[in-house]
Coordinates of C-alpha atoms and ligand atoms in Angstrom, one line a residue:
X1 CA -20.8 16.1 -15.2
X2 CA -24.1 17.0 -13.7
X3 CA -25.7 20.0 -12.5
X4 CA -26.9 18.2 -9.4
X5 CA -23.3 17.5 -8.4
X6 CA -21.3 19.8 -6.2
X7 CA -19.0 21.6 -6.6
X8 CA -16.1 19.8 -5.0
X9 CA -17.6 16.8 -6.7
X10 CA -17.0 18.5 -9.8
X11 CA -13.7 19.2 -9.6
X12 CA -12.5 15.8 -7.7
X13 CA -9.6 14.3 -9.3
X14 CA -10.4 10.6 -8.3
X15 CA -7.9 7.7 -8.1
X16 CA -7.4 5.6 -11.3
X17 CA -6.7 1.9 -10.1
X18 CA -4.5 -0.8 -12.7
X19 CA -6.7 -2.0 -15.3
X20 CA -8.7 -5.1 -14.2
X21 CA -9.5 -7.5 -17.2
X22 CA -12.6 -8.8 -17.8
X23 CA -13.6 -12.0 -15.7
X24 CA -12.5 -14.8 -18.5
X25 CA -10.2 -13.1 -20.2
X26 CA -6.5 -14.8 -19.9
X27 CA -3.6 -12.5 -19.3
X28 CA -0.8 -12.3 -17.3
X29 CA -1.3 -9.8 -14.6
X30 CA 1.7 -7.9 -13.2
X31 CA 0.1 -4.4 -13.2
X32 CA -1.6 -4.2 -9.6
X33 CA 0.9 -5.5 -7.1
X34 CA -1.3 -8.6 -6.1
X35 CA 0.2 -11.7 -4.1
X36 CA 0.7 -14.5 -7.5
X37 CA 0.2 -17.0 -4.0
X38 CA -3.0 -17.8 -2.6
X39 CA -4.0 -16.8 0.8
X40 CA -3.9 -19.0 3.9
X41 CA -5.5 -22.4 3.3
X42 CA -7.1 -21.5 6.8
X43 CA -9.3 -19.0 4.8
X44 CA -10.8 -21.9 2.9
X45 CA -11.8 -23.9 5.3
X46 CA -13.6 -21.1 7.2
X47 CA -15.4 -20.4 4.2
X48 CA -16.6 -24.1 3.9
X49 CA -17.5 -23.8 7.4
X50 CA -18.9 -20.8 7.3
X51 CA -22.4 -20.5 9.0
X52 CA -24.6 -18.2 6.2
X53 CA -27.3 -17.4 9.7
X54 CA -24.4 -15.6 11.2
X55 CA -24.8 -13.0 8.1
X56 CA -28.2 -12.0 9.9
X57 CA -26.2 -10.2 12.8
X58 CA -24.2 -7.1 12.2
X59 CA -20.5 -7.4 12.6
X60 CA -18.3 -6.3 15.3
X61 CA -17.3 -2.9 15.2
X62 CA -13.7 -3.0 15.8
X63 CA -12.9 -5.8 14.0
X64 CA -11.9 -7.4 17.2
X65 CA -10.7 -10.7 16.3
X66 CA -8.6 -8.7 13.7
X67 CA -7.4 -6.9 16.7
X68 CA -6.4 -9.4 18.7
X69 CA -4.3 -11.1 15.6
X70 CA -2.5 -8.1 14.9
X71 CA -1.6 -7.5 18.4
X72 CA -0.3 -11.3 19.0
X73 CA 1.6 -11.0 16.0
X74 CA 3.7 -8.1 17.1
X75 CA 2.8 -8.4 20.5
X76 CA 6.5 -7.6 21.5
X77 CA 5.6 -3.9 20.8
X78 CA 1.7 -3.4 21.0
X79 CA -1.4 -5.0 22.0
X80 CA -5.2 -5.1 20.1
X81 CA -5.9 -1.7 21.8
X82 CA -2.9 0.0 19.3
X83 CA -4.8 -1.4 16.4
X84 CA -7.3 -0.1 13.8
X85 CA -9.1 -1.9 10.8
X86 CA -10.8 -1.1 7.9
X87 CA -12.5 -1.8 4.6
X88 CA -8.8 -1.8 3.3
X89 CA -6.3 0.5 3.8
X90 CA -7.0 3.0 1.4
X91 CA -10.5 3.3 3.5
X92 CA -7.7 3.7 7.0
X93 CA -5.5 6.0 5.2
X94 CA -8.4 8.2 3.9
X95 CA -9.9 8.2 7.7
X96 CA -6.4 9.3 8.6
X97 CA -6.1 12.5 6.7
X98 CA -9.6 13.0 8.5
X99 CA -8.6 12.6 11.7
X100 CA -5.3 13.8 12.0
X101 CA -5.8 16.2 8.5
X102 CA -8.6 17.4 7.3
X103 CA -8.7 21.1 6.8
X104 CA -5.3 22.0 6.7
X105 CA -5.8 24.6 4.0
X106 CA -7.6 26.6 6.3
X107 CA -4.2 27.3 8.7
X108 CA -1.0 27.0 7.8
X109 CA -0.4 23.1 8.2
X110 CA 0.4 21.3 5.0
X111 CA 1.1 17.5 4.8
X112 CA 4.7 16.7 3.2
X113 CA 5.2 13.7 0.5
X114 CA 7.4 12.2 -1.7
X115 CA 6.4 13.9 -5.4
X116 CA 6.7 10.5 -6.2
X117 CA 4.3 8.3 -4.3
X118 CA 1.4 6.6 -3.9
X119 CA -1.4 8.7 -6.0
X120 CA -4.1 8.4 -3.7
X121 CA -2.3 11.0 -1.3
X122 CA -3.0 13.8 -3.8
X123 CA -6.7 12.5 -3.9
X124 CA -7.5 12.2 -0.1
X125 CA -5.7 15.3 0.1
X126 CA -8.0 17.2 -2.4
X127 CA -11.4 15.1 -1.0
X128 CA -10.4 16.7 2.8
X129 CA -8.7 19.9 2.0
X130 CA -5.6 19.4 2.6
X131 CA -3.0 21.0 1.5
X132 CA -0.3 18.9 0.1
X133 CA 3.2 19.9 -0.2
X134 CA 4.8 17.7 -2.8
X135 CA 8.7 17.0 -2.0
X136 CA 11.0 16.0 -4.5
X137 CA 13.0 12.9 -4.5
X138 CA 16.4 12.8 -5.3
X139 CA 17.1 12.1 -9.0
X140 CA 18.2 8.2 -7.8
X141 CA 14.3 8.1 -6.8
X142 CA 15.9 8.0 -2.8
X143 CA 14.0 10.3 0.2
X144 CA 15.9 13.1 1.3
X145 CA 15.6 12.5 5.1
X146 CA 16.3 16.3 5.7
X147 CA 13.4 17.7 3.5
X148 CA 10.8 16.1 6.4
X149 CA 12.6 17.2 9.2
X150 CA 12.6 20.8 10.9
X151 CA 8.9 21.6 9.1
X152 CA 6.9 22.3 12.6
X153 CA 3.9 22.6 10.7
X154 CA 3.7 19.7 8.6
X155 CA 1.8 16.5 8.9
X156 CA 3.9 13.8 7.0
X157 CA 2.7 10.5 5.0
X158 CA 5.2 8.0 3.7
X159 CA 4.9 4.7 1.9
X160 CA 8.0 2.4 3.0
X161 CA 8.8 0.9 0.7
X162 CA 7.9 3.6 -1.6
X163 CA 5.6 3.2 -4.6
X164 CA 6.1 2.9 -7.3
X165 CA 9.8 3.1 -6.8
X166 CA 10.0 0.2 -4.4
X167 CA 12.9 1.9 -2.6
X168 CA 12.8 1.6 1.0
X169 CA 14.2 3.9 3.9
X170 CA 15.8 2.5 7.2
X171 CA 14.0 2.8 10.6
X172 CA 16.9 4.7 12.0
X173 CA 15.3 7.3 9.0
X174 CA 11.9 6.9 10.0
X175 CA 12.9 7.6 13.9
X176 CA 14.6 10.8 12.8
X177 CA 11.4 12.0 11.1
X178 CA 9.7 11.1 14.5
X179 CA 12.1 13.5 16.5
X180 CA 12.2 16.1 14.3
X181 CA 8.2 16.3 13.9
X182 CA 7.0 16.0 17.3
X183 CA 3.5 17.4 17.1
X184 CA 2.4 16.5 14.0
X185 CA 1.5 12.8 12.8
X186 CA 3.8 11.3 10.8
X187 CA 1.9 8.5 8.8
X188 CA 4.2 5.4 7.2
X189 CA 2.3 3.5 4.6
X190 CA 3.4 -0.2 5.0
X191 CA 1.9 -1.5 2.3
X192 CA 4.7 -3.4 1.1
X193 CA 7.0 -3.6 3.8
X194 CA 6.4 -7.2 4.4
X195 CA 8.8 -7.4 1.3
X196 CA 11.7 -5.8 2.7
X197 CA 14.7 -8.2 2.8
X198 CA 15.4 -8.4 5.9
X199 CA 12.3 -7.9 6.9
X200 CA 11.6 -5.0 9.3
X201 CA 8.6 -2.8 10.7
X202 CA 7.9 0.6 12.0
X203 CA 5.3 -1.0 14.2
X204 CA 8.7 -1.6 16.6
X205 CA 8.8 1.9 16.5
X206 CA 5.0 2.7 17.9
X207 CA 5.9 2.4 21.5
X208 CA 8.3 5.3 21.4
X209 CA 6.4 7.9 19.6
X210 CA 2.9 8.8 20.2
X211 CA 2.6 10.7 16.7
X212 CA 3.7 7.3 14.4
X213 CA 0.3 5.5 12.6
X214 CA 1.9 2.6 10.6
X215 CA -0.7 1.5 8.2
X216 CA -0.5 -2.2 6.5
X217 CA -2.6 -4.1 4.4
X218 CA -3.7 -7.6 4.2
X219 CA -4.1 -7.1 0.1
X220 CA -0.4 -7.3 -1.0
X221 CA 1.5 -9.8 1.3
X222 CA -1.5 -11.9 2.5
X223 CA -3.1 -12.0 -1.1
X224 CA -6.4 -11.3 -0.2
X225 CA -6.6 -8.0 -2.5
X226 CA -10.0 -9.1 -2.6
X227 CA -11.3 -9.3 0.9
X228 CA -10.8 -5.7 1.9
X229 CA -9.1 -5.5 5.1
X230 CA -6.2 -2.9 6.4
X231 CA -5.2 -1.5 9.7
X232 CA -3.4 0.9 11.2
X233 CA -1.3 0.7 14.1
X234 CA -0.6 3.5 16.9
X235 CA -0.6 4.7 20.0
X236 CA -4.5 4.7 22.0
X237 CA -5.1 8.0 21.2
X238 CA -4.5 8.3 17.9
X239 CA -6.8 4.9 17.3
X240 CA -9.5 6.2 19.8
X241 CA -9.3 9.5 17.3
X242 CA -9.6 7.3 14.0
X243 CA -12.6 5.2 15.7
X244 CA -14.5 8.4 16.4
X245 CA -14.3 9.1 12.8
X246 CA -15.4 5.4 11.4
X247 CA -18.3 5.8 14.0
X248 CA -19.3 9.4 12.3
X249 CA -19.3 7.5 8.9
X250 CA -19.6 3.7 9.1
X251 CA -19.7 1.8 11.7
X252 CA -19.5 -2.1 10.1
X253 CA -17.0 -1.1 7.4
X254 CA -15.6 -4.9 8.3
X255 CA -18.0 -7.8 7.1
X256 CA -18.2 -11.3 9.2
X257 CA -16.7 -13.1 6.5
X258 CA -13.8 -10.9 6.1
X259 CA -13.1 -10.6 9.5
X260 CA -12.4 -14.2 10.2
X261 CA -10.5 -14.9 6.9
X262 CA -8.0 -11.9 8.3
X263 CA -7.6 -12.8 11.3
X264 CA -6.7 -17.1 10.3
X265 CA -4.2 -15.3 7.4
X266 CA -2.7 -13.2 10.0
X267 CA -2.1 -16.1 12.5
X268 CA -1.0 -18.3 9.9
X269 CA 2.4 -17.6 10.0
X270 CA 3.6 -20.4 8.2
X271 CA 1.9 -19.7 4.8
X272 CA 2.9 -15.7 5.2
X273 CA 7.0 -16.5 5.2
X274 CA 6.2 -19.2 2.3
X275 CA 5.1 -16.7 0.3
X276 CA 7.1 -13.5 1.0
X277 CA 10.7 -15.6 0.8
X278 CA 9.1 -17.2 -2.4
X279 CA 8.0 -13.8 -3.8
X280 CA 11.9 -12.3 -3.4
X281 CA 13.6 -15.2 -4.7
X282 CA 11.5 -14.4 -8.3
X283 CA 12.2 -10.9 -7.5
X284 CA 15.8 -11.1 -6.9
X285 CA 15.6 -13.5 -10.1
X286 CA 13.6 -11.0 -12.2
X287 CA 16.0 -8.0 -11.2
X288 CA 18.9 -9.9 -12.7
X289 CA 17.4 -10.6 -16.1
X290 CA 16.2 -7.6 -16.6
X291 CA 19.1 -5.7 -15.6
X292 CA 20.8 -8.7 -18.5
X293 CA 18.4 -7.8 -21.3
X294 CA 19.0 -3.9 -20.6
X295 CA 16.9 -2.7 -18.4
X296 CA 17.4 -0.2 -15.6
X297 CA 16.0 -1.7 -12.1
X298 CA 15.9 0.0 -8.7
X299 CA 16.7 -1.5 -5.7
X300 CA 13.5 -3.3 -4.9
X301 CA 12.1 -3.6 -1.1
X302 CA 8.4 -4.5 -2.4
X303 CA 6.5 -7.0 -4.7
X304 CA 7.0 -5.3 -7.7
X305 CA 10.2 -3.4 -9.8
X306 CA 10.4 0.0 -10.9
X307 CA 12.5 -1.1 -14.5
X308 CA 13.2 1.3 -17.6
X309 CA 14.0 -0.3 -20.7
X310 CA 17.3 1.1 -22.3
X311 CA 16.7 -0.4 -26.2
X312 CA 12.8 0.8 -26.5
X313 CA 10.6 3.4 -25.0
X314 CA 8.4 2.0 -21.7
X315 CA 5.3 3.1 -23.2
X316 CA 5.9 1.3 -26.6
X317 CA 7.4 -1.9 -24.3
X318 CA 3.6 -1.4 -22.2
X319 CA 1.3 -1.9 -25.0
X320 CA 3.4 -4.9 -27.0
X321 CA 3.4 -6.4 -23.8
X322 CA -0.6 -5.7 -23.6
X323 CA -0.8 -7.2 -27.2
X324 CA 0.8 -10.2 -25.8
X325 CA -1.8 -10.8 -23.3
X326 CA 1.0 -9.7 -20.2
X327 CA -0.4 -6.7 -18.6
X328 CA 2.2 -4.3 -16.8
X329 CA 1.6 -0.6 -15.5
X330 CA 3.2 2.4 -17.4
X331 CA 2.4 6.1 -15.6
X332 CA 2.5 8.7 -18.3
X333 CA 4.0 11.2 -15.5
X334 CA 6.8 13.3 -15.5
X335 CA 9.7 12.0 -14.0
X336 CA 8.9 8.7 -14.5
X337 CA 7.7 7.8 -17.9
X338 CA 10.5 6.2 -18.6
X339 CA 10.0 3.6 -16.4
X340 CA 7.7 0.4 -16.1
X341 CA 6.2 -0.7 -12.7
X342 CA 6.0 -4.6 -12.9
X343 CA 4.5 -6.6 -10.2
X344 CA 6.4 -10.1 -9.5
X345 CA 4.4 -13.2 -10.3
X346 CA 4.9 -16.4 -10.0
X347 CA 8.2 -17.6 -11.5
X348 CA 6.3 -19.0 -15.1
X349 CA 5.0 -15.4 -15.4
X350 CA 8.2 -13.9 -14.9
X351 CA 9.5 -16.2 -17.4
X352 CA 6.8 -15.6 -20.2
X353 CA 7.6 -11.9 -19.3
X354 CA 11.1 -12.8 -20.0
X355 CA 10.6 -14.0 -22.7
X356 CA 8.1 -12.1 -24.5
X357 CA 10.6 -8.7 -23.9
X358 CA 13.5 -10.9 -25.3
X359 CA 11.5 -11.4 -28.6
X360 CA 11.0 -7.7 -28.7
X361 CA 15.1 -7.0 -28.5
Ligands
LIG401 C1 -2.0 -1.1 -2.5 C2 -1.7 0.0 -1.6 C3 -2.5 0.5 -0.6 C4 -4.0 0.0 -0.5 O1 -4.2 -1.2 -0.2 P1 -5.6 -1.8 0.2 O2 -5.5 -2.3 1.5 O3 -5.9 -2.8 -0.8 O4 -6.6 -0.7 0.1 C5 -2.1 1.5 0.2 N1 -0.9 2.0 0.1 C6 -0.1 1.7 -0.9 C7 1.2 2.4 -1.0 C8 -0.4 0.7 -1.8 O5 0.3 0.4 -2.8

């Protein structure tokens, strides 16, 4: 606390990320829902090849050659023109509740979210006053579809799958949201849908509904957590609106680097459906030997399980875990402090987790 902070600074509520260890320090990490893969081998060759003058030069605004990826990839549905990038996207989302949000709690608008959910809603909602109307899941952690629709004034953000329950809802869901919320925009958070067995996207949705901004993320299924890039994808108008904002604040928030590493992962097809049919065979693997040893798992959709232990208490399971060098992520929250949130490794992680719970039993 300082007196030369204001007051909103004062009372921010700010996000509080996994705990990273210290660079040398061996663990196993399954607390932050990174990729166990590495990204493209395309991204390493650029970076050999990389020419250090080009750093002189500011970057391109839009992120074009991101664009362009993004739009060949889905290019059944949308084009570059429908898409958005950012310094990740917790940096889109946040320029979302500006553009579409910000100063709701001066009217009567509110945006509607799971209770349960990702918690840097709450904090972009506090940072642009908004007011945020938290909606209860059912008690099997599901959506109820209903509580979103009919709510004319409400602005509505969803991560599919959800976090940290990892339970997904279908598109038919998603499109009845749409209807039923016309003029407000609806916001699904794709972090992890890339997971989703079969895979599916609301970007097929995006041509039919000119309120839908589906945001992804090149940080959990492209495993560059590190580089820093998400988008969102929407109709013109909605991305025209979220580019007036960037220009307001930061025009570059993209590097040179970073932009050519996306946009090789993004066409490398190929090393994408490696990983992600890799990543939920270990998941589908995990889920069964936990469920063995006694654990309660949701349905998973994402890189990660949602898992409560039924023979010891998830926040006594967290730290002998810790102790044992295998780092997992326990929320001391209501409603789900029972419950562990373990990201899926590679299959010798999963097994020394295995393992190292089994010697605990
Ligand atoms: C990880 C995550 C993000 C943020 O991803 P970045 O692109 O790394 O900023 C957004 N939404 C959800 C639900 C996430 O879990």
């Amino acid at each position: 606390m300082s007196k030369f902070w204001n007051k909103k600074t004062q009372e921010l509520l700010p996000y509080v990320a996994g705990e990273q260890p210290k660079d040398g320090v061996k663990v196993i990490k399954l607390n932050t829902n990174e990729n166990p893969y590495a990204p493209s081998p395309k991204c390493e060759e650029i970076l050999k090849n990389f020419d250090i003058s080009e750093l002189r030069l500011y970057p391109n605004t839009d992120s074009q050659i991101v664009r362009d990826a993004v739009g060949r990839k889905y290019s059944d549905y949308i084009s570059a023109k429908n898409v958005f990038v950012g310094n990740g996207s917790d940096e889109v989302l946040a320029l979302c509740w500006q553009a579409f949000f910000e100063e709701f709690t001066k009217t009567d608008l509110k945006v509607l979210t799971p209770n349960i959910s990702y918690s840097f809603y709450p904090v972009y909602s506090q940072l642009y006053d908004v007011a945020l109307e938290r909606v209860q899941l059912n008690s099997d952690f599901t959506i109820n579809i209903d509580d979103y629709c009919g709510r004319p004034n409400a602005g509505i953000a969803i991560a599919n799958p959800n976090a940290p329950t990892s339970i997904a809802i279908s598109l038919d869901d998603i499109e009845k949201i749409l209807k039923a919320n016309p003029d407000k925009v609806v916001i699904i958070d794709e972090a992890y849908a890339a997971f989703k067995d079969p895979f599916e996207t609301a970007i097929t949705l995006v041509p039919k509904y000119d309120n839908l901004v589906v945001v992804q993320t090149m940080s959990k299924s492209y495993g560059l957590a590190g580089l820093r890039v998400g988008y969102a994808v929407a109709n013109e108008e909605l991305i025209d609106g979220l580019m007036r904002v960037r220009d307001s604040f930061n025009s570059y928030p993209v590097d040179r680097i970073a932009q050519k590493l996306a946009a090789a992962a993004i066409d490398d097809d190929e090393n994408y459906e490696k990983n992600r049919v890799a990543l939920i065979k270990t998941r589908e693997w995990s889920t069964k030997k936990l469920r063995e040893i006694g654990f309660t798992v949701l349905e998973s959709s994402a890189n990660f399980i949602f898992a409560k232990p039924n023979f010891i208490e998830a926040s006594k399971l967290y730290e002998i875990l810790k102790a044992k060098g295998i780092l997992v992520r326990y929320f001391s929250k209501k409603d789900i402090n029972e419950y562990l949130r373990i990201t899926i490794g590679t299959d010798e992680e999963m097994e020394a987790l295995i393992k190292a719970i089994e010697e605990e039993k």
